[in-house]
PDB file of C-alpha atoms in Angstrom:
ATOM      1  CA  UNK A 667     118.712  89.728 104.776  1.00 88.00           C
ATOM      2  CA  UNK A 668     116.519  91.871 102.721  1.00 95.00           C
ATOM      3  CA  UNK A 669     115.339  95.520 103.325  1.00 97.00           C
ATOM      4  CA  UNK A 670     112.186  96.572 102.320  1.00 98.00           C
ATOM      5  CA  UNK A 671     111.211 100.475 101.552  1.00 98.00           C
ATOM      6  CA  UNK A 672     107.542 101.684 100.742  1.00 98.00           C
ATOM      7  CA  UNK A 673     106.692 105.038  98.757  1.00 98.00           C
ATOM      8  CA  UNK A 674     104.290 106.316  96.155  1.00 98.00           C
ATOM      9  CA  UNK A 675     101.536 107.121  99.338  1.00 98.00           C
ATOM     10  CA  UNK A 676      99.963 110.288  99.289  1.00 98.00           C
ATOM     11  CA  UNK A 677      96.500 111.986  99.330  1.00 98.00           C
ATOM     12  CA  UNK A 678      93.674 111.701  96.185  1.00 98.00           C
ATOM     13  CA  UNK A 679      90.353 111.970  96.084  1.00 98.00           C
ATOM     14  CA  UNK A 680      87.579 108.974  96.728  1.00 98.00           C
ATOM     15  CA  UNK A 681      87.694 107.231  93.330  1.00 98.00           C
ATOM     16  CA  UNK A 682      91.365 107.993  91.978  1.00 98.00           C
ATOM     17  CA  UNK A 683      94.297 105.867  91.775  1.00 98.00           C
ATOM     18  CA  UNK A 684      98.048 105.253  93.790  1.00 98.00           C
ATOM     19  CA  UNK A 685     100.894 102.874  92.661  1.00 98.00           C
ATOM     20  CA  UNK A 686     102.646 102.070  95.827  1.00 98.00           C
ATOM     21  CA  UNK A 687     106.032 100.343  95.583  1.00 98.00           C
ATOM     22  CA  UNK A 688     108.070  98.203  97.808  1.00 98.00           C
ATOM     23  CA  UNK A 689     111.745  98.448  96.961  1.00 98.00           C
ATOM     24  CA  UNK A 690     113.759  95.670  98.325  1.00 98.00           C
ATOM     25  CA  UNK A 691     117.806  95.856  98.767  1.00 97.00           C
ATOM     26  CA  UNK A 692     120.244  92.689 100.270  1.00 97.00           C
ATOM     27  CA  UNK A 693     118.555  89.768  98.516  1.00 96.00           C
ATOM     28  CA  UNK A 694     116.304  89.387  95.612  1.00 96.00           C
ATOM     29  CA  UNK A 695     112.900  89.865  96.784  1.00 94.00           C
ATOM     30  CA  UNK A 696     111.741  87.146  94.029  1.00 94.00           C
ATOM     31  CA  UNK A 697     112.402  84.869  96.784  1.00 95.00           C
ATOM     32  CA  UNK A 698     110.664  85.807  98.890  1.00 96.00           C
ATOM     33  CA  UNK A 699     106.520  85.726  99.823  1.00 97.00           C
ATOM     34  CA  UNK A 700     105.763  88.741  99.949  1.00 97.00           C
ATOM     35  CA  UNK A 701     102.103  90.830 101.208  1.00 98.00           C
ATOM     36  CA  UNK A 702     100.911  94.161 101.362  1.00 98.00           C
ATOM     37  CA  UNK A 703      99.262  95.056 104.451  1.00 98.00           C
ATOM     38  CA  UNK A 704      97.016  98.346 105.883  1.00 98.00           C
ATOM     39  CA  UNK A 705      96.814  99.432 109.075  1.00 98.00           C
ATOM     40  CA  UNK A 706      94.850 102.392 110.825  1.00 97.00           C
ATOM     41  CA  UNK A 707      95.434 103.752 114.585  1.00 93.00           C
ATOM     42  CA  UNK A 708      93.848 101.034 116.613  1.00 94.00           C
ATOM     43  CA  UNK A 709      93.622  98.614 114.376  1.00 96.00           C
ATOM     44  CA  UNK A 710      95.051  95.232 113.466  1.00 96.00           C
ATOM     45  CA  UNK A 711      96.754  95.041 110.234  1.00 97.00           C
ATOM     46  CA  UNK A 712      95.395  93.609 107.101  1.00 96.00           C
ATOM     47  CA  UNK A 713      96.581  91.578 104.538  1.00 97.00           C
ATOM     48  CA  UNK A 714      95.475  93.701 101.352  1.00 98.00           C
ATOM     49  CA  UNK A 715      97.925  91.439  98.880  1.00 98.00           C
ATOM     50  CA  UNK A 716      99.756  88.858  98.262  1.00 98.00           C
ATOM     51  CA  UNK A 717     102.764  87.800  95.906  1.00 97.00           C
ATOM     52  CA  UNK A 718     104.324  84.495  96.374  1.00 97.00           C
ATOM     53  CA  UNK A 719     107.550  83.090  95.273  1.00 96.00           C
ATOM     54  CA  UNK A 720     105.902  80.916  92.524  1.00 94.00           C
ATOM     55  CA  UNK A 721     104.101  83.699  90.966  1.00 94.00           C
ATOM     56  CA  UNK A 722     100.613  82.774  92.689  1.00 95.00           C
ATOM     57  CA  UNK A 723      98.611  86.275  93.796  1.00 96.00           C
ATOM     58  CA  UNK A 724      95.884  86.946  96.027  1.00 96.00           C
ATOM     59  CA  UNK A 725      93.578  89.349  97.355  1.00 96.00           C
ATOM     60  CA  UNK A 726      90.922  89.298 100.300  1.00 94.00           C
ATOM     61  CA  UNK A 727      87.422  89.259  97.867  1.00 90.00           C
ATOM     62  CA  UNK A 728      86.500  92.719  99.161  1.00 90.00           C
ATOM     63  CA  UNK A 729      89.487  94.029  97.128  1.00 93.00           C
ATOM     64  CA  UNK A 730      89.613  91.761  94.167  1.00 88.00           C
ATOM     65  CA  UNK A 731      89.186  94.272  90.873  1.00 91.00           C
ATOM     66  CA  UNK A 732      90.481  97.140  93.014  1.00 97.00           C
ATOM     67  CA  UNK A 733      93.780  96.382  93.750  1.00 98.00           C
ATOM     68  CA  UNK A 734      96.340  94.351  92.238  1.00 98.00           C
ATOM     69  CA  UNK A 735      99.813  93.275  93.322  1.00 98.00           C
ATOM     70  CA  UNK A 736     102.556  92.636  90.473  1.00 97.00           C
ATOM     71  CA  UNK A 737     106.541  92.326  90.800  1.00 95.00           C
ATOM     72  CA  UNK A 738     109.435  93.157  88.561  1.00 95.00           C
ATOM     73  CA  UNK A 739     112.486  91.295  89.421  1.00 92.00           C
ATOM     74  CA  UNK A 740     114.420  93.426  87.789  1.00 95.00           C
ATOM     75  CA  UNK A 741     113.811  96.584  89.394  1.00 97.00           C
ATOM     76  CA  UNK A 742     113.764  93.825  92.683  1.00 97.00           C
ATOM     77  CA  UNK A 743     110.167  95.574  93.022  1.00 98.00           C
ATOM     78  CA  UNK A 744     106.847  94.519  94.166  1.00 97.00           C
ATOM     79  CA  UNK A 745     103.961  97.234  92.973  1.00 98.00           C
ATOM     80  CA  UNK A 746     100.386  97.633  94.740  1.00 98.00           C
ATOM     81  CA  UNK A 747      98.596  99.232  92.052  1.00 98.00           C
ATOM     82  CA  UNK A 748      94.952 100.905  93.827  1.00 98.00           C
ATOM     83  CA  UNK A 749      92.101 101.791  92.166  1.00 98.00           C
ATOM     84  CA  UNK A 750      88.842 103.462  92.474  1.00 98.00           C
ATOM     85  CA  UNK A 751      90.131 104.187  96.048  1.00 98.00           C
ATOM     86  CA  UNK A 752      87.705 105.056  99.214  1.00 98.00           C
ATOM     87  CA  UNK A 753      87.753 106.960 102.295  1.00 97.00           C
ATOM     88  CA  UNK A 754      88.110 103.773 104.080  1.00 97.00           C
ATOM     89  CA  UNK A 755      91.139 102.756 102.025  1.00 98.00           C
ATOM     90  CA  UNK A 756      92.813 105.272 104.679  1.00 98.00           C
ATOM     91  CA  UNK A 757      95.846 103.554 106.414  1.00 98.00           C
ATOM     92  CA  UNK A 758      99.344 102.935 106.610  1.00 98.00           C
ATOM     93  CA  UNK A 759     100.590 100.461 103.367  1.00 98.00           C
ATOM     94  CA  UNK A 760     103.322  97.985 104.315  1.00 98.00           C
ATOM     95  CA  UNK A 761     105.280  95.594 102.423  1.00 98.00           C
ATOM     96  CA  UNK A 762     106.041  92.480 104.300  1.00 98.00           C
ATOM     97  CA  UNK A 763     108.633  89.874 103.353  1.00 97.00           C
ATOM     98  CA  UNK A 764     108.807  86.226 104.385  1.00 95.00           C
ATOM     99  CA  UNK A 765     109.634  82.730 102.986  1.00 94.00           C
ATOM    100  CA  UNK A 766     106.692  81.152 100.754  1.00 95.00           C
ATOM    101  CA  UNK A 767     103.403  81.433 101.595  1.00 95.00           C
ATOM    102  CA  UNK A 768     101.251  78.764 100.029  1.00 90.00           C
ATOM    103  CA  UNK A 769      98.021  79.281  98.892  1.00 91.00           C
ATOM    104  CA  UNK A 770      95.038  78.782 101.899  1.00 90.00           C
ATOM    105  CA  UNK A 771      91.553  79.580 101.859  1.00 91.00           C
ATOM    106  CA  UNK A 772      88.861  78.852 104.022  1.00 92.00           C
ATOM    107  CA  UNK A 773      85.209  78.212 102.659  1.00 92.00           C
ATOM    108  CA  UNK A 774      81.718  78.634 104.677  1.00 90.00           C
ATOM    109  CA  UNK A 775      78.481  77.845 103.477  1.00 90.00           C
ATOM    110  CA  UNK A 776      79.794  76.584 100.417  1.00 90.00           C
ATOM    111  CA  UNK A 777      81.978  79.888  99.365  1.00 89.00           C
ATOM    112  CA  UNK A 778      85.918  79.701  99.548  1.00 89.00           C
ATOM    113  CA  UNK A 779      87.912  82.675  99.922  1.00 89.00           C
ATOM    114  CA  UNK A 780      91.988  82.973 100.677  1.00 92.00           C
ATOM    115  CA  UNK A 781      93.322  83.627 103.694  1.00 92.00           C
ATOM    116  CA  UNK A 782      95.867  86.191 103.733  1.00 95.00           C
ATOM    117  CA  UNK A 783      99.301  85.206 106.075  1.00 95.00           C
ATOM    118  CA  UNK A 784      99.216  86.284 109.627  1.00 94.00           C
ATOM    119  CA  UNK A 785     101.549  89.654 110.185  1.00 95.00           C
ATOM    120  CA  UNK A 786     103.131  87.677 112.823  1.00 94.00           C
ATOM    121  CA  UNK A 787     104.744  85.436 110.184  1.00 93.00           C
ATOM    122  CA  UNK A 788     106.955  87.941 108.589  1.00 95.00           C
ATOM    123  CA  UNK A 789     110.292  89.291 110.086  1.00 92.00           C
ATOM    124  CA  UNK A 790     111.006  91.972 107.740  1.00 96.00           C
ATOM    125  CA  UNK A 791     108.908  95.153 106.821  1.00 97.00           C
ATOM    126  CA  UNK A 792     109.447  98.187 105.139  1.00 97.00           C
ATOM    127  CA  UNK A 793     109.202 101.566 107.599  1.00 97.00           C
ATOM    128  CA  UNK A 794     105.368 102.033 105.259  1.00 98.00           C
ATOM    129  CA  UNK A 795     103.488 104.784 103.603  1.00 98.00           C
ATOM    130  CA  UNK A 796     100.525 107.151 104.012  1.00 98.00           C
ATOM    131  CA  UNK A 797      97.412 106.724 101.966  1.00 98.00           C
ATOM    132  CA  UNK A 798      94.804 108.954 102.613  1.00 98.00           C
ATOM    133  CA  UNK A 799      91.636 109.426 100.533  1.00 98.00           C
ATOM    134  CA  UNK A 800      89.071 111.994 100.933  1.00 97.00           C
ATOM    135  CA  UNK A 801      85.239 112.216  99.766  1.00 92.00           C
TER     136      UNK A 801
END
C-alpha cells in the first residue's frame, strides 16, 4: 500500500508563495488519484486539488490561478505549488491517495464547476503540514 508524507509548510506573508510536496513510498503514486486537501480546527476538510491517474487536474474555481497541482513520477511526487497566498489560506495541507477519481462537476444556473472527491473516499493520507499566512 502506499505511504504518503507532506512537507514544504511553513509561515510567509499574505501574498508570497509555498511548494508543498507529497512524497509517496510502497507503490507508485502515478496510480493513484490523488487530492490535496485543507483543514482548520473545526472545520471540514477541503478538497484544494486534484491529480488523477490519467493526468486530468482540478481545482475548486475559488483557487483556479492560485494554486496548481503537478506530479513527477519519478521523484513518485505530487507538488501543490501556492501562490499569492492569504490569511485564510491558513490550515493543515494533506495529500490524499485513492483509486481514480473521474472528472464530476455540478452546474447551477447555467455555470459548471468540479466537484472535488469526498475525504471519506480515500484510505490513505499523509500525517500533513502547517501553512500559515499572516497580513
Amino acid at each position: 500500500q502506499v505511504h504518503l508524507v507532506e512537507s514544504g509548510g511553513g509561515s510567509v506573508q499574505t501574498g508570497g508563495s509555498l511548494r508543498l510536496s507529497c512524497v509517496a513510498s510502497g507503490d507508485a503514486v502515478s496510480n493513484y488519484c490523488v487530492v490535496w486537501y485543507r483543514q482548520t480546527p473545526g472545520s471540514e476538510r477541503e478538497g484544494v486539488a486534484l491529480a488523477d491517474t490519467d493526468g486530468y487536474t482540478t481545482y475548486p474555481n475559488s483557487l483556479k490561478g492560485r494554486f496548481a497541482i503537478s506530479r513527477d513520477n519519478s521523484k513518485n511526487t505530487l507538488y501543490l505549488q501556492m501562490n499569492s497566498l492569504k490569511p485564510e489560506d491558513t490550515a493543515m495541507y494533506y495529500c490524499a491517495a485513492g483509486p481514480p477519481c473521474g472528472k464530476k462537476t455540478s452546474c447551477s444556473g447555467g455555470v459548471c464547476y468540479p466537484v472535488l472527491p469526498d475525504p471519506s473516499r480515500f484510505g490513505v493520507w499523509g500525517q500533513g503540514t502547517r501553512v500559515t499566512v499572516s497580513s
